[in-house]
Amino acid sequence: MKNKLLLIILFIPFVLFSQSEISNNLKTISGFINYKNKTLPGAQVKVKNTNRNTKTNFKGFYKIKAKAGETLIFNYIGLEEKTILIEDVTSTLNIDLKIKNDIPKLNINKDLKLSGSTIGGLQREFEVITFDVKYINKYAPTITEAILEKVPFFFTKQNKFGENLIYLKGKELQGPVLWEIDGIGYDIPFPIFMYEIKTILILNPKGSSCVIKVGTNINYNKVKDLDYNNYYFSNEDYYNYDAIPYENQKIYEPEYLDGFKNISNPNEALKTYINQYSENKNKINYHFNVLNYFQKNYKDKNILLKVLSDYEKIVTHNPEDLKGIAYKYQELNENKKALALYRKIANIRPNYAQSYRDLANSFYDLKNYKNFWFIYNNYFNKGFKIEDNDIGDIITSEIISNYKNDEKNNHKYQRIKINNPTKITEADVRLVFEWNTSEAEFLLDFVNPYLLTYKAENSIEEYNQLILDQKKKGYTSKEVIIENLMKGDWFVNFTYLGNKHYKPTILKVTSYYNWGKPNQTKKINVFEFTVENVKTQLLKLEGK
């Protein structure tokens, strides 16, 4: 009996310690659940695979305990369920629920990447592909689905009218493939029965759009009772210049900025900032609001660095806020300061792929090529791999480019050689988009000189598996390569959809012109977004 009591007494501290440790890992997640901009009482919130659950109160507010790595499920009868993976920084999650959409989306050959593909990857080299129609799925509901089943380098996206458009991987920015049915060209195929098809030919001329040529035993060009006008793009399918330039965004200006309104001297502005600092420093987005005001009105780098330095001291352990500051340092060409922050972030998030890439890239900006290769050798030695996702595309591009540069300069570091036949190593433009929080949701629009828009949506509604991959692998970035910037104006537009909490999303866009060529140049622009559902023009590129 004494032995049993002794075992129980010895076991109690261990149990208490274990429970305390688990409890310490739990944190409070809170927020509001909304439907059509109104709070939703009685919505259910639960932690997946646990018995922890709650409901929103009459104000639509909830509070629940969860820990990093767990999944919260939000639902309400008749509305689409939403799942969110909890991260180290998660504390506030304001959720918008929507009506269930029972219309199935066609996701054949959709990669786990923003937009469903590597935008601007090396296209499949072919001029003509002929199909034996005997092997086409005769039970496919549409010719689009029948072709997608057989052609892995095609994928589909829905336009705003619910029509499935086919794109050729690598030629996404040129627009969807064109159709020719019985000798007549169309933008969208009209309904054709599978048994009517005699021939299918896919043409991929260099420098032009891909064309799918279909021959039928009906000879539709002689059929007169079909309204063929429905199968051409209308004005609504083209860009109508409805994006607002970023600098013209109307944003709320907090009262503390009024103290700077009549000050034209940057030194006086700095004194005012110091005097009001203790009162305002903990207000949401105080530092970035002041920074943006100073950057617009004074253009004095020293006072900008003062604000950023103060902000660093406030958010010393928050990797998302630190990343936003690092973006601004890079925009100001303060690469050593950016490197110091990326080191901190890597220590906080050692299992995030983005941490290694950002750190390596910072060393390269400082021409510290030895440490660039050291970071990536360490990355692979720890068991990380280059995966077929967005961060994998970026890492591959930069390793190949820097390997090539080191070869030219005859550097003797322990380099890494990657052979990737689908990777474009020289291009007119390479764009890298990075955002500081994994909860950010947005639409990216790429408009070519023909005013055709290619959309990439980063949202739970559009592609929840992608958001989960970003969180699990630890990356928030996307590469877009435009190999040939055809003559005319290109636009890059951004529609912010929110980030589920009260801080803004900081977006960094790095534009590489003449990527991989001797005359390569680089420009960094940093944008801050709080206003939702407003299409904003980020960049205008001029092809020659």
XYZ file of C-alpha atoms in Angstrom:
544
model
C 0.000 0.000 0.000
C 2.859 2.370 0.877
C 4.502 1.650 -2.460
C 1.251 2.478 -4.269
C 0.914 5.762 -2.347
C 4.516 6.634 -3.145
C 3.905 6.018 -6.848
C 0.804 8.216 -6.760
C 2.656 11.026 -4.942
C 5.568 10.836 -7.372
C 3.188 10.815 -10.324
C 1.140 13.858 -9.253
C 3.841 16.494 -9.942
C 4.419 14.989 -13.397
C 0.709 15.150 -14.211
C 0.461 18.722 -12.933
C 3.511 19.707 -14.954
C 2.155 18.079 -18.104
C -1.253 19.716 -17.752
C 0.343 23.062 -16.999
C 2.554 22.739 -20.070
C -0.461 21.965 -22.271
C -2.407 24.829 -20.697
C 0.485 27.211 -21.342
C 0.387 26.299 -25.031
C -3.264 27.266 -25.212
C -4.077 30.876 -25.991
C -7.257 32.846 -26.412
C -8.516 33.411 -29.947
C -11.359 35.897 -30.284
C -13.241 37.916 -32.850
C -16.560 38.552 -34.549
C -18.415 36.391 -37.059
C -20.286 38.289 -39.756
C -22.683 37.614 -42.585
C -23.300 40.331 -45.191
C -21.566 42.941 -42.995
C -23.791 42.135 -40.002
C -22.690 40.262 -36.889
C -23.999 36.721 -36.560
C -25.242 35.554 -33.123
C -25.314 31.815 -32.447
C -22.597 30.827 -34.930
C -20.599 27.799 -33.828
C -16.835 27.820 -33.279
C -14.966 24.635 -32.434
C -11.414 23.341 -32.302
C -11.103 20.396 -34.670
C -10.587 16.973 -33.039
C -11.169 18.357 -29.508
C -14.170 18.986 -27.258
C -13.441 22.731 -27.108
C -16.266 24.699 -28.693
C -18.347 27.812 -28.210
C -20.968 29.994 -29.887
C -21.035 33.677 -30.699
C -23.017 35.879 -28.317
C -25.806 38.275 -29.300
C -23.163 40.677 -30.653
C -21.591 37.992 -32.838
C -18.494 37.841 -30.615
C -16.706 34.628 -29.621
C -13.728 33.623 -27.499
C -12.061 30.204 -27.480
C -8.837 28.522 -26.347
C -6.588 26.979 -28.998
C -2.922 26.525 -29.782
C -0.676 26.858 -32.800
C -1.144 23.971 -35.213
C -4.788 23.383 -34.297
C -7.669 24.152 -36.643
C -10.686 26.301 -35.852
C -13.965 25.496 -37.612
C -16.590 28.229 -38.034
C -20.092 27.339 -39.179
C -23.716 28.390 -39.206
C -26.745 26.604 -40.665
C -27.075 27.344 -44.382
C -23.690 29.076 -44.650
C -20.375 27.800 -45.963
C -18.142 26.309 -43.272
C -14.754 27.970 -42.872
C -11.601 26.400 -41.391
C -8.556 28.344 -40.176
C -5.189 26.888 -39.147
C -3.886 28.597 -35.996
C -0.346 30.013 -36.146
C 2.089 31.347 -33.561
C 0.809 34.936 -33.951
C -2.919 34.190 -34.208
C -4.994 36.040 -31.613
C -7.811 37.794 -33.507
C -9.888 36.162 -36.243
C -12.834 38.133 -37.600
C -14.684 35.785 -39.927
C -17.092 36.483 -42.791
C -19.366 33.560 -43.636
C -21.115 33.247 -46.982
C -24.008 31.277 -48.441
C -23.073 27.780 -49.557
C -22.149 27.608 -53.215
C -23.305 24.266 -54.574
C -22.086 24.971 -58.116
C -19.046 22.710 -58.638
C -15.845 24.282 -59.924
C -13.754 22.628 -62.588
C -10.289 22.185 -61.046
C -8.657 19.712 -63.423
C -4.833 20.046 -63.475
C -4.846 22.898 -60.955
C -1.466 23.186 -59.214
C -1.161 24.040 -55.516
C -0.121 27.586 -56.377
C -1.614 31.057 -56.322
C -3.685 31.306 -59.538
C -3.414 27.523 -59.984
C -0.168 27.658 -61.956
C 3.389 28.940 -62.190
C 2.655 32.222 -63.936
C 5.180 32.553 -66.727
C 6.897 29.182 -66.385
C 8.569 27.789 -69.464
C 5.725 26.711 -71.713
C 5.414 23.256 -73.170
C 7.208 23.275 -76.519
C 4.947 21.987 -79.249
C 3.515 23.360 -82.452
C 0.724 20.913 -83.220
C -1.009 18.159 -81.258
C -3.527 15.912 -82.992
C -6.059 13.938 -80.960
C -7.483 10.579 -81.842
C -11.107 11.343 -80.940
C -11.699 7.650 -80.179
C -9.908 8.229 -76.865
C -11.856 11.329 -75.850
C -14.235 10.737 -72.931
C -17.581 10.502 -74.719
C -19.393 10.925 -71.385
C -17.704 14.246 -70.557
C -20.368 16.942 -70.027
C -18.470 19.504 -72.151
C -15.694 19.549 -74.711
C -13.701 21.724 -72.286
C -13.699 18.981 -69.650
C -12.939 16.289 -72.232
C -9.825 18.158 -73.403
C -8.662 19.008 -69.869
C -8.709 15.305 -68.992
C -6.216 14.599 -71.787
C -3.924 17.656 -71.768
C -1.904 18.101 -68.530
C -0.412 21.446 -69.594
C -3.884 23.007 -69.781
C -5.822 24.250 -66.766
C -9.068 26.140 -66.330
C -10.325 29.220 -64.514
C -13.860 30.525 -64.245
C -14.669 34.058 -65.346
C -17.240 36.193 -63.520
C -20.020 34.696 -65.655
C -19.196 31.159 -64.500
C -17.711 30.162 -67.867
C -14.694 27.843 -67.802
C -11.774 29.291 -69.758
C -8.784 27.130 -70.698
C -5.250 28.471 -70.227
C -1.937 27.053 -71.403
C 0.630 26.878 -68.601
C 3.358 29.396 -69.377
C 1.103 31.528 -71.585
C -1.360 32.581 -68.886
C -0.777 36.302 -69.352
C -1.491 36.134 -73.084
C -5.086 35.235 -72.273
C -7.185 32.065 -72.575
C -6.825 29.701 -75.509
C -8.831 30.514 -78.629
C -11.287 28.142 -80.277
C -11.940 27.403 -83.911
C -15.003 25.254 -84.569
C -15.674 24.167 -88.141
C -13.438 26.939 -89.448
C -14.959 29.802 -87.414
C -13.104 31.420 -84.487
C -14.682 31.826 -81.030
C -13.558 32.976 -77.590
C -15.645 30.329 -75.790
C -16.851 27.006 -77.224
C -20.574 26.527 -77.647
C -22.157 23.227 -76.508
C -21.097 20.296 -78.687
C -22.084 16.660 -78.223
C -19.065 14.382 -77.967
C -20.337 12.118 -80.778
C -20.363 15.134 -83.145
C -16.579 15.607 -82.922
C -14.505 14.403 -85.882
C -11.123 16.042 -85.217
C -9.313 17.996 -82.501
C -6.113 19.875 -83.242
C -4.142 22.036 -80.771
C -1.886 24.708 -82.286
C 0.732 26.565 -80.239
C 2.428 29.119 -82.520
C 5.405 30.908 -80.985
C 4.519 34.413 -79.832
C 0.775 33.918 -80.341
C -2.145 32.498 -78.402
C -2.794 28.780 -78.317
C -5.708 27.633 -80.523
C -7.931 24.556 -80.212
C -9.354 23.590 -83.626
C -12.415 21.344 -83.600
C -14.025 19.746 -86.621
C -17.512 18.245 -86.381
C -19.789 16.161 -88.575
C -22.466 18.868 -88.213
C -20.561 21.700 -89.940
C -21.777 24.348 -87.503
C -20.762 27.260 -89.714
C -23.894 26.498 -91.745
C -26.237 26.200 -88.752
C -28.201 29.455 -88.512
C -30.472 29.032 -85.484
C -27.636 29.372 -82.919
C -26.813 32.763 -81.394
C -23.052 32.647 -81.881
C -22.618 36.139 -80.399
C -22.863 34.573 -76.938
C -19.528 32.850 -77.533
C -17.427 35.964 -78.028
C -16.055 38.170 -75.284
C -18.084 41.312 -74.616
C -16.862 44.642 -73.248
C -17.388 43.294 -69.730
C -14.704 40.668 -70.347
C -12.025 43.316 -70.912
C -10.310 45.654 -68.487
C -12.130 48.990 -68.295
C -9.510 51.046 -66.398
C -11.489 50.881 -63.155
C -8.471 50.548 -60.820
C -7.612 53.491 -58.568
C -3.906 54.461 -58.412
C -2.497 53.444 -55.030
C -1.575 57.009 -54.079
C -5.204 58.098 -54.656
C -6.663 55.669 -52.125
C -8.938 57.365 -49.632
C -7.938 56.121 -46.212
C -8.927 57.112 -42.716
C -6.446 59.493 -41.085
C -6.356 59.240 -37.270
C -6.469 62.377 -35.145
C -2.847 62.155 -34.023
C -1.755 63.009 -37.586
C -3.443 66.412 -37.208
C -0.472 67.467 -35.100
C 1.719 67.395 -38.220
C -0.659 69.186 -40.606
C 0.883 72.664 -40.299
C 4.499 71.511 -40.033
C 6.714 71.739 -43.120
C 10.090 71.206 -41.453
C 11.035 67.535 -40.892
C 12.950 68.337 -37.689
C 9.871 70.024 -36.219
C 7.791 67.029 -37.273
C 10.241 64.753 -35.462
C 9.910 66.821 -32.264
C 6.121 66.589 -32.442
C 6.376 62.837 -32.988
C 8.620 62.426 -29.924
C 6.284 64.550 -27.780
C 3.174 62.534 -28.691
C 4.903 59.155 -28.772
C 4.196 57.831 -25.271
C 0.495 58.618 -25.654
C 0.062 56.920 -29.041
C 2.736 54.239 -29.426
C 0.444 51.322 -28.556
C -2.410 52.341 -30.842
C -3.108 50.023 -33.767
C -0.848 50.856 -36.720
C 0.406 54.093 -35.151
C 3.961 53.709 -36.445
C 3.014 52.880 -40.023
C 0.470 55.707 -40.152
C 3.128 58.187 -39.042
C 5.720 56.596 -41.327
C 3.479 56.878 -44.386
C 2.644 60.486 -43.554
C 6.329 61.367 -43.118
C 7.311 59.530 -46.294
C 4.701 61.409 -48.306
C 5.250 64.878 -46.839
C 8.877 65.150 -45.700
C 10.948 62.551 -47.557
C 13.608 62.721 -44.856
C 15.157 59.284 -44.477
C 16.450 59.873 -40.950
C 13.028 60.488 -39.437
C 11.664 57.454 -41.286
C 14.396 55.309 -39.753
C 13.604 56.726 -36.306
C 9.946 55.653 -36.597
C 10.898 52.184 -37.839
C 13.445 51.762 -35.047
C 10.833 52.690 -32.434
C 8.376 50.228 -33.942
C 10.979 47.449 -33.768
C 11.190 47.901 -30.001
C 7.412 47.550 -29.634
C 6.951 44.385 -31.735
C 10.208 42.620 -31.001
C 8.645 39.109 -30.928
C 5.961 39.413 -33.626
C 7.299 37.995 -36.926
C 4.519 39.525 -39.040
C 5.132 43.056 -37.765
C 8.899 42.590 -38.007
C 8.502 41.472 -41.605
C 6.534 44.628 -42.451
C 9.357 46.731 -40.976
C 11.961 44.734 -42.923
C 10.035 45.419 -46.145
C 10.241 49.157 -45.455
C 13.967 48.940 -44.709
C 14.482 47.233 -48.058
C 12.436 49.889 -49.840
C 14.692 52.509 -48.213
C 17.777 50.518 -49.276
C 18.709 49.847 -45.646
C 19.681 46.259 -46.324
C 21.764 45.712 -43.174
C 18.818 46.694 -40.996
C 16.553 44.409 -43.022
C 19.019 41.538 -42.588
C 19.010 41.996 -38.801
C 15.220 41.652 -38.773
C 15.195 38.630 -41.057
C 17.646 36.998 -38.637
C 15.181 37.613 -35.794
C 12.299 36.227 -37.815
C 14.310 33.110 -38.706
C 14.972 32.522 -34.998
C 11.266 32.894 -34.224
C 10.188 30.765 -37.199
C 12.992 28.270 -37.913
C 10.654 25.862 -39.726
C 9.292 28.377 -42.234
C 10.636 28.099 -45.786
C 10.160 31.859 -46.196
C 12.576 32.512 -43.304
C 15.445 30.847 -45.174
C 14.646 32.483 -48.482
C 14.380 35.984 -46.952
C 17.622 35.543 -45.039
C 19.509 34.237 -48.084
C 18.112 37.011 -50.260
C 19.202 39.645 -47.719
C 22.754 38.335 -47.763
C 22.730 38.488 -51.542
C 21.542 42.108 -51.478
C 24.619 42.870 -49.360
C 26.842 40.972 -51.837
C 27.589 38.445 -49.108
C 27.455 35.517 -51.526
C 29.209 33.112 -49.185
C 26.419 33.358 -46.609
C 23.772 33.182 -49.328
C 25.023 29.692 -50.168
C 25.572 28.836 -46.507
C 21.873 29.507 -45.763
C 20.650 27.287 -48.584
C 23.126 24.502 -47.817
C 21.846 24.615 -44.243
C 18.264 24.589 -45.563
C 18.819 21.346 -47.460
C 20.941 19.776 -44.714
C 18.004 20.209 -42.327
C 15.842 18.109 -44.618
C 13.947 20.860 -46.429
C 13.207 20.311 -50.104
C 12.312 22.513 -53.019
C 8.647 21.705 -53.444
C 6.378 22.364 -56.390
C 4.738 25.390 -54.813
C 5.144 29.173 -54.925
C 8.084 29.416 -52.522
C 9.737 26.544 -54.395
C 9.470 28.537 -57.634
C 11.098 31.576 -56.011
C 13.941 29.633 -54.388
C 14.639 27.796 -57.655
C 14.785 31.035 -59.664
C 17.160 32.714 -57.235
C 19.483 29.744 -56.780
C 19.780 29.252 -60.564
C 20.347 32.972 -61.152
C 22.951 33.328 -58.417
C 24.740 30.136 -59.454
C 25.058 31.584 -62.944
C 26.381 34.900 -61.589
C 28.903 33.138 -59.355
C 30.161 31.098 -62.300
C 30.822 34.297 -64.241
C 32.680 35.809 -61.280
C 34.578 32.566 -60.587
C 33.546 32.393 -56.919
C 34.664 29.251 -55.052
C 31.823 28.830 -52.559
C 29.975 25.583 -51.889
C 27.217 26.315 -54.357
C 24.066 24.405 -55.253
C 23.260 23.547 -58.839
C 19.651 23.017 -59.862
C 18.629 21.633 -63.228
C 15.066 22.684 -63.951
C 14.138 22.586 -67.647
C 10.836 24.398 -67.020
C 12.417 27.422 -65.341
C 12.843 30.639 -67.326
C 16.257 32.067 -66.438
C 16.082 35.248 -68.537
C 13.029 37.467 -68.910
C 11.985 41.042 -69.543
C 10.302 41.240 -66.130
C 10.206 39.148 -62.972
C 7.829 40.208 -60.193
C 7.973 38.839 -56.644
C 4.982 39.529 -54.392
C 5.388 39.089 -50.619
C 2.899 39.824 -47.843
C 3.554 39.933 -44.127
C 0.584 37.925 -42.821
C -0.706 34.528 -43.893
C -4.272 35.649 -43.140
C -4.200 38.202 -45.984
C -6.736 37.560 -48.742
C -6.666 39.401 -52.050
C -7.097 39.410 -55.808
C -4.197 40.078 -58.161
C -5.072 41.139 -61.714
C -2.574 41.108 -64.573
C -3.786 43.081 -67.577
C -1.994 42.642 -70.907
C -1.944 45.217 -73.758
C -5.036 43.561 -75.285
C -6.869 44.410 -72.022
C -7.336 40.725 -71.199
C -7.138 40.133 -67.451
C -5.599 37.127 -65.741
C -6.730 36.804 -62.121
C -4.969 35.215 -59.170
C -7.054 34.965 -55.998
C -5.534 34.249 -52.602
C -8.560 33.443 -50.460
C -10.090 30.651 -48.422
C -13.228 30.651 -50.582
C -11.250 30.237 -53.797
C -8.473 27.899 -52.693
C -8.408 26.802 -49.055
C -5.815 24.080 -49.709
C -3.363 26.715 -50.924
C -3.805 28.808 -47.754
C -3.211 25.678 -45.659
C -0.051 24.885 -47.630
C 1.210 28.445 -47.119
C 0.739 28.120 -43.362
C 2.089 24.588 -42.982
C 5.183 25.185 -45.135
C 5.612 28.772 -43.969
C 5.536 31.099 -46.971
C 3.618 34.144 -48.192
C 4.960 34.960 -51.635
C 4.416 34.534 -55.369
C 6.662 34.873 -58.411
C 5.412 36.047 -61.810
C 7.664 35.983 -64.870
C 6.921 37.871 -68.078
C 9.430 36.508 -70.557
C 8.447 38.847 -73.381
C 6.836 42.120 -72.374
C 4.870 42.675 -75.562
C 4.451 46.230 -76.805
C 1.866 48.313 -74.977
C 0.747 49.001 -71.423
C 0.542 46.271 -68.791
C -1.194 46.808 -65.460
C -0.889 44.986 -62.154
C -3.932 45.602 -59.948
C -4.666 44.501 -56.396
C -7.994 44.141 -54.586
C -7.624 43.686 -50.848
C -10.141 41.312 -49.221
C -8.989 41.655 -45.591
C -6.863 39.694 -43.121
C -9.301 38.803 -40.291
C -7.690 41.144 -37.754
C -7.277 44.866 -37.134
C -3.788 45.509 -38.426
C -3.184 46.334 -42.095
C -1.498 43.980 -44.535
C 1.919 45.069 -45.786
C 2.656 44.036 -49.377
C 6.122 44.157 -50.926
C 6.531 43.989 -54.701
C 10.036 43.514 -56.083
C 10.287 44.244 -59.805
C 13.298 42.821 -61.633
C 13.738 44.276 -65.091
C 15.834 42.279 -67.589
C 15.881 39.383 -65.136
C 18.962 37.176 -65.490
C 20.585 39.509 -68.036
C 23.742 41.635 -67.613
C 21.655 44.836 -67.429
C 19.276 43.535 -64.721
C 17.847 46.195 -62.383
C 15.611 45.964 -59.327
C 12.998 48.179 -57.686
C 11.121 47.562 -54.426
C 7.713 49.065 -53.663
C 5.925 48.580 -50.348
C 2.163 49.034 -50.048
C -0.115 49.074 -47.022
C -3.727 47.902 -47.245
C -6.650 48.430 -44.898
C -9.453 49.408 -47.298
C -11.234 46.331 -48.628
C -12.845 45.562 -51.995
C -11.288 48.478 -53.871
C -9.326 47.662 -57.019
C -5.968 49.423 -56.767
C -3.324 49.898 -59.445
C 0.057 48.790 -58.101
C 2.215 48.893 -61.222
C 2.155 49.980 -64.825
C 4.660 48.262 -67.098
C 5.432 49.601 -70.549
C 6.340 47.060 -73.198
C 8.431 48.237 -76.134
